């Protein structure tokens, strides 16, 4: 997003890096104001789109569409999140940029734990590059080597293009986001001075120092196992994901009641979430102990696609089926004749 969207917009409006520095240093005038306003207005617009996409991941696109189309007074919380996400992305892309990679994103911190001398990373070939030093106009490249110099002409281009401002020649650093901008910049320099590309390249420390090819190390095997286990867990969770999620709670503040026929009753609230994209009729059955279960009001439950419904449910037990104090209850949740979930709760009754 930074390189392919926001920086492209910035370059189109403000020019390349020297032009941008000149614009920032110039006094405020109509042209500077127009360029800055246009850039930040477009940045905020794109951030708004990115924020909305994130919000639709969390609440679903239908909810998001409702927030956008309903009167604002109906969705203060949703609108608040919409503004907060837009400001968050605007702040990251317009101001914090790679600082977010360095200080907020855990990726860099993970790297310092995960990499070792066999890990392939963006690396400077110090064996080939050192002793660094500028290339004099009168000096042929071969003469440099004879004079003990390496291929690095110390042009600092790799540092200038680095979005996090580090010098890759100092070794692997946590701030490196592996964007490879320094590889491209250095390759251009190598082309100009007639030296092979790849002074900065994807390589491991052992690859550079001992010319060792990539080896399948125990650490690599460990990472493969961890990735395979995580992948397997994800697949199992995807395939065993239920279409329906149901919870049962005793109705707040209610106690048991004794009916005229001597039966006891408890009132519950059953919440059913329909995760599918089709209407789902749901049936509740009291499976243990023997008794009766009635859905209050509408008499049955039908949940709209990707919505939830809450129903009051009255359960009645005969005194002979009850234990002293509390009796465990098992409620089956059925849809289309198939059991989709089992709920467990307690039935409150008098103590003997
Ligand atoms: S771009 Fe290449 S040659 Fe220039 S300073 Fe960096 S490593 Fe050395
Ligand atoms: S790959 Fe190179 S340019 Fe990119 S962050 Fe790392 S050191 Fe900087």
Coordinates of C-alpha atoms in Angstrom, one line a residue, residues 25-318:
X25 CA 11.4 23.9 2.5
X26 CA 9.6 26.5 0.4
X27 CA 7.4 29.2 2.0
X28 CA 3.6 28.6 2.0
X29 CA 2.0 29.9 -1.1
X30 CA -1.1 29.0 -3.2
X31 CA 0.7 26.2 -5.1
X32 CA 2.2 24.6 -2.0
X33 CA -1.2 24.8 -0.3
X34 CA -3.0 23.2 -3.3
X35 CA -0.5 20.3 -3.6
X36 CA -0.5 19.5 0.1
X37 CA -4.3 19.8 0.4
X38 CA -4.8 17.6 -2.7
X39 CA -2.4 15.0 -1.5
X40 CA -3.9 14.7 2.0
X41 CA -7.4 14.7 0.7
X42 CA -6.6 11.8 -1.6
X43 CA -4.7 10.1 1.3
X44 CA -7.7 10.4 3.5
X45 CA -10.0 9.1 0.8
X46 CA -7.9 6.0 0.2
X47 CA -7.6 5.5 4.0
X48 CA -11.3 5.7 4.3
X49 CA -11.7 2.9 1.7
X50 CA -9.0 0.8 3.5
X51 CA -10.7 1.4 6.9
X52 CA -14.1 0.4 5.5
X53 CA -12.7 -2.8 4.0
X54 CA -11.3 -3.7 7.4
X55 CA -14.6 -2.8 9.1
X56 CA -16.5 -5.0 6.6
X57 CA -14.2 -7.9 7.6
X58 CA -15.2 -7.4 11.2
X59 CA -19.0 -6.7 11.0
X60 CA -19.8 -7.9 7.5
X61 CA -20.6 -5.9 4.4
X62 CA -24.3 -5.9 4.9
X63 CA -23.9 -4.2 8.3
X64 CA -21.4 -1.8 6.8
X65 CA -23.9 -1.0 4.0
X66 CA -26.6 -0.3 6.6
X67 CA -24.3 2.1 8.5
X68 CA -23.6 4.0 5.2
X69 CA -27.2 4.2 4.1
X70 CA -29.1 4.6 7.4
X71 CA -29.4 8.1 9.1
X72 CA -26.2 8.7 11.1
X73 CA -28.1 8.9 14.4
X74 CA -28.9 5.2 14.1
X75 CA -25.2 4.0 14.0
X76 CA -23.1 6.3 16.2
X77 CA -20.9 3.4 17.3
X78 CA -20.4 2.1 13.8
X79 CA -19.7 5.6 12.4
X80 CA -17.2 6.1 15.3
X81 CA -15.3 3.0 14.3
X82 CA -15.4 4.0 10.6
X83 CA -13.8 7.4 11.4
X84 CA -11.3 5.8 13.9
X85 CA -10.2 3.2 11.3
X86 CA -9.9 5.9 8.6
X87 CA -7.8 8.1 10.9
X88 CA -5.7 5.2 11.9
X89 CA -4.8 4.3 8.3
X90 CA -4.4 8.0 7.3
X91 CA -2.0 8.5 10.3
X92 CA 0.0 5.4 9.3
X93 CA 0.3 6.1 5.6
X94 CA 0.5 9.9 5.7
X95 CA 2.7 10.4 8.8
X96 CA 4.1 7.3 10.6
X97 CA 4.9 5.2 7.6
X98 CA 7.9 2.8 8.2
X99 CA 7.9 3.8 11.9
X100 CA 4.7 1.7 12.1
X101 CA 6.8 -1.2 10.7
X102 CA 9.6 -0.6 13.2
X103 CA 7.7 0.2 16.4
X104 CA 4.2 -1.3 16.0
X105 CA 4.4 -4.3 13.7
X106 CA 5.6 -7.4 15.5
X107 CA 7.2 -8.7 12.2
X108 CA 10.6 -7.1 12.8
X109 CA 10.8 -8.3 16.4
X110 CA 9.9 -11.8 15.3
X111 CA 12.7 -11.8 12.8
X112 CA 15.3 -11.2 15.4
X113 CA 14.2 -14.4 17.1
X114 CA 13.6 -16.4 14.0
X115 CA 16.6 -15.7 11.8
X116 CA 20.1 -17.4 12.2
X117 CA 23.2 -17.4 10.1
X118 CA 21.5 -19.8 7.5
X119 CA 18.5 -17.6 7.0
X120 CA 18.1 -16.1 3.5
X121 CA 17.6 -12.3 4.0
X122 CA 18.4 -9.1 2.1
X123 CA 22.1 -8.9 2.8
X124 CA 25.2 -7.0 1.8
X125 CA 28.1 -9.2 0.6
X126 CA 30.8 -7.6 2.8
X127 CA 33.4 -10.1 1.5
X128 CA 33.0 -8.7 -2.0
X129 CA 32.1 -5.1 -1.1
X130 CA 34.9 -4.2 1.5
X131 CA 37.2 -2.3 1.6
X132 CA 34.6 0.2 0.5
X133 CA 35.7 3.5 -1.0
X134 CA 34.7 6.0 -3.7
X135 CA 35.6 5.2 -7.4
X136 CA 37.8 7.9 -8.8
X137 CA 37.1 9.0 -12.4
X138 CA 40.7 8.3 -13.4
X139 CA 40.6 4.8 -11.8
X140 CA 39.7 1.7 -13.7
X141 CA 37.6 -0.9 -11.8
X142 CA 40.4 -3.5 -11.9
X143 CA 42.9 -1.1 -10.4
X144 CA 40.6 -0.6 -7.4
X145 CA 40.8 -4.3 -6.6
X146 CA 44.6 -4.2 -7.0
X147 CA 44.6 -1.3 -4.5
X148 CA 42.7 -3.5 -2.0
X149 CA 39.2 -2.0 -2.5
X150 CA 36.1 -4.0 -2.8
X151 CA 33.1 -3.4 -5.1
X152 CA 31.3 -1.0 -2.8
X153 CA 31.9 2.5 -4.1
X154 CA 30.4 4.0 -1.0
X155 CA 27.8 6.0 -3.0
X156 CA 25.3 5.7 -0.2
X157 CA 22.5 5.1 -2.7
X158 CA 21.4 2.0 -0.7
X159 CA 20.9 4.1 2.4
X160 CA 19.2 6.9 0.5
X161 CA 16.5 4.6 -0.9
X162 CA 15.9 2.6 2.3
X163 CA 12.5 3.5 3.6
X164 CA 13.5 2.8 7.2
X165 CA 16.7 4.8 6.8
X166 CA 19.1 2.0 7.7
X167 CA 22.5 1.0 6.2
X168 CA 22.3 -2.6 5.2
X169 CA 26.1 -2.7 5.0
X170 CA 26.0 -2.8 8.9
X171 CA 24.4 -6.2 8.8
X172 CA 20.9 -7.6 9.3
X173 CA 18.8 -5.2 11.3
X174 CA 15.4 -5.3 12.9
X175 CA 14.2 -2.2 11.0
X176 CA 14.7 -4.0 7.6
X177 CA 11.3 -4.6 6.0
X178 CA 12.9 -6.7 3.2
X179 CA 11.5 -4.3 0.6
X180 CA 14.6 -4.9 -1.6
X181 CA 14.9 -1.2 -2.7
X182 CA 18.6 -1.3 -1.7
X183 CA 19.1 -4.4 -4.0
X184 CA 17.7 -2.5 -7.0
X185 CA 19.7 0.7 -6.2
X186 CA 22.9 -1.2 -5.8
X187 CA 22.4 -3.2 -9.0
X188 CA 22.1 0.0 -10.9
X189 CA 25.4 1.2 -9.5
X190 CA 27.0 -2.1 -10.3
X191 CA 25.7 -1.9 -13.9
X192 CA 27.2 1.6 -14.2
X193 CA 30.7 0.6 -12.9
X194 CA 30.7 -2.6 -14.9
X195 CA 30.7 -5.0 -11.9
X196 CA 28.4 -8.0 -11.5
X197 CA 25.0 -7.4 -9.9
X198 CA 24.2 -8.8 -6.5
X199 CA 26.5 -6.9 -4.1
X200 CA 23.3 -6.6 -2.1
X201 CA 21.1 -9.7 -2.7
X202 CA 19.1 -12.4 -1.0
X203 CA 21.7 -14.4 0.8
X204 CA 22.4 -16.0 4.2
X205 CA 25.4 -15.0 6.3
X206 CA 26.9 -18.5 5.8
X207 CA 26.2 -18.2 2.1
X208 CA 28.3 -14.9 2.0
X209 CA 31.1 -15.9 4.3
X210 CA 31.5 -19.6 3.4
X211 CA 29.7 -19.7 0.0
X212 CA 27.4 -22.4 1.5
X213 CA 24.2 -23.1 -0.4
X214 CA 20.9 -23.1 1.5
X215 CA 20.8 -26.1 3.8
X216 CA 17.8 -27.9 5.3
X217 CA 18.7 -27.3 8.9
X218 CA 16.9 -28.6 12.1
X219 CA 15.6 -25.1 12.7
X220 CA 14.1 -25.0 9.2
X221 CA 12.6 -28.5 9.8
X222 CA 11.1 -27.1 13.1
X223 CA 9.6 -24.1 11.3
X224 CA 8.1 -26.5 8.6
X225 CA 6.6 -28.7 11.3
X226 CA 5.1 -25.6 13.1
X227 CA 3.7 -24.3 9.8
X228 CA 2.2 -27.7 8.9
X229 CA 0.6 -28.0 12.4
X230 CA -0.9 -24.5 12.1
X231 CA -2.1 -25.2 8.6
X232 CA -3.7 -28.4 9.7
X233 CA -5.4 -26.7 12.7
X234 CA -6.7 -24.0 10.3
X235 CA -8.1 -26.6 7.9
X236 CA -9.7 -28.6 10.7
X237 CA -11.3 -25.5 12.1
X238 CA -12.6 -24.5 8.7
X239 CA -14.1 -27.9 8.0
X240 CA -15.6 -28.4 11.4
X241 CA -17.0 -24.9 11.7
X242 CA -20.6 -25.2 12.7
X243 CA -23.3 -23.3 10.7
X244 CA -25.0 -22.4 13.9
X245 CA -23.8 -21.1 17.3
X246 CA -26.3 -21.2 20.2
X247 CA -26.1 -20.1 23.8
X248 CA -28.5 -20.5 26.7
X249 CA -28.8 -18.3 29.7
X250 CA -31.2 -18.2 32.5
X251 CA -33.5 -15.1 32.2
X252 CA -31.9 -12.4 34.5
X253 CA -33.7 -11.9 37.8
X254 CA -36.1 -14.9 37.3
X255 CA -36.6 -17.7 39.8
X256 CA -38.4 -21.0 39.4
X257 CA -42.2 -21.0 39.5
X258 CA -44.6 -23.8 40.5
X259 CA -47.5 -24.3 38.1
X260 CA -51.1 -25.2 39.3
X261 CA -50.5 -28.9 38.1
X262 CA -47.4 -29.1 40.5
X263 CA -44.8 -28.9 37.7
X264 CA -41.9 -26.4 38.1
X265 CA -40.8 -24.0 35.4
X266 CA -37.7 -21.9 34.6
X267 CA -37.4 -19.2 32.0
X268 CA -34.3 -19.0 29.7
X269 CA -33.0 -16.8 26.9
X270 CA -31.6 -18.7 23.9
X271 CA -29.4 -16.9 21.5
X272 CA -28.9 -18.5 18.1
X273 CA -26.4 -17.1 15.5
X274 CA -26.9 -18.2 11.9
X275 CA -23.4 -18.1 10.2
X276 CA -24.8 -19.2 6.8
X277 CA -26.2 -17.1 3.9
X278 CA -29.6 -18.8 4.0
X279 CA -32.6 -18.5 6.3
X280 CA -32.3 -21.2 9.0
X281 CA -35.3 -22.7 10.9
X282 CA -34.1 -23.9 14.4
X283 CA -35.9 -26.3 16.7
X284 CA -35.0 -26.8 20.4
X285 CA -35.7 -30.1 22.2
X286 CA -35.3 -30.9 25.8
X287 CA -33.2 -34.0 25.8
X288 CA -32.6 -34.6 29.5
X289 CA -34.4 -35.0 31.8
X290 CA -37.9 -35.6 30.6
X291 CA -40.0 -32.4 30.5
X292 CA -41.4 -29.8 28.2
X293 CA -39.8 -26.9 26.3
X294 CA -41.8 -24.1 24.7
X295 CA -40.5 -21.1 22.8
X296 CA -42.4 -18.1 24.0
X297 CA -44.1 -15.7 21.6
X298 CA -43.7 -16.9 18.0
X299 CA -43.5 -20.5 19.0
X300 CA -40.6 -21.4 16.7
X301 CA -37.2 -19.9 15.8
X302 CA -36.1 -18.9 12.4
X303 CA -32.9 -17.0 12.0
X304 CA -32.2 -14.7 9.0
X305 CA -28.9 -15.2 7.0
X306 CA -25.8 -14.0 9.0
X307 CA -28.0 -12.7 11.8
X308 CA -28.8 -13.8 15.3
X309 CA -32.1 -14.2 17.2
X310 CA -32.9 -14.2 20.9
X311 CA -35.9 -16.1 22.2
X312 CA -37.4 -16.7 25.6
X313 CA -37.8 -20.4 26.3
X314 CA -39.9 -21.9 29.1
X315 CA -38.9 -25.3 30.4
X316 CA -41.2 -27.3 32.7
X317 CA -40.2 -30.3 34.7
X318 CA -42.2 -32.7 36.9

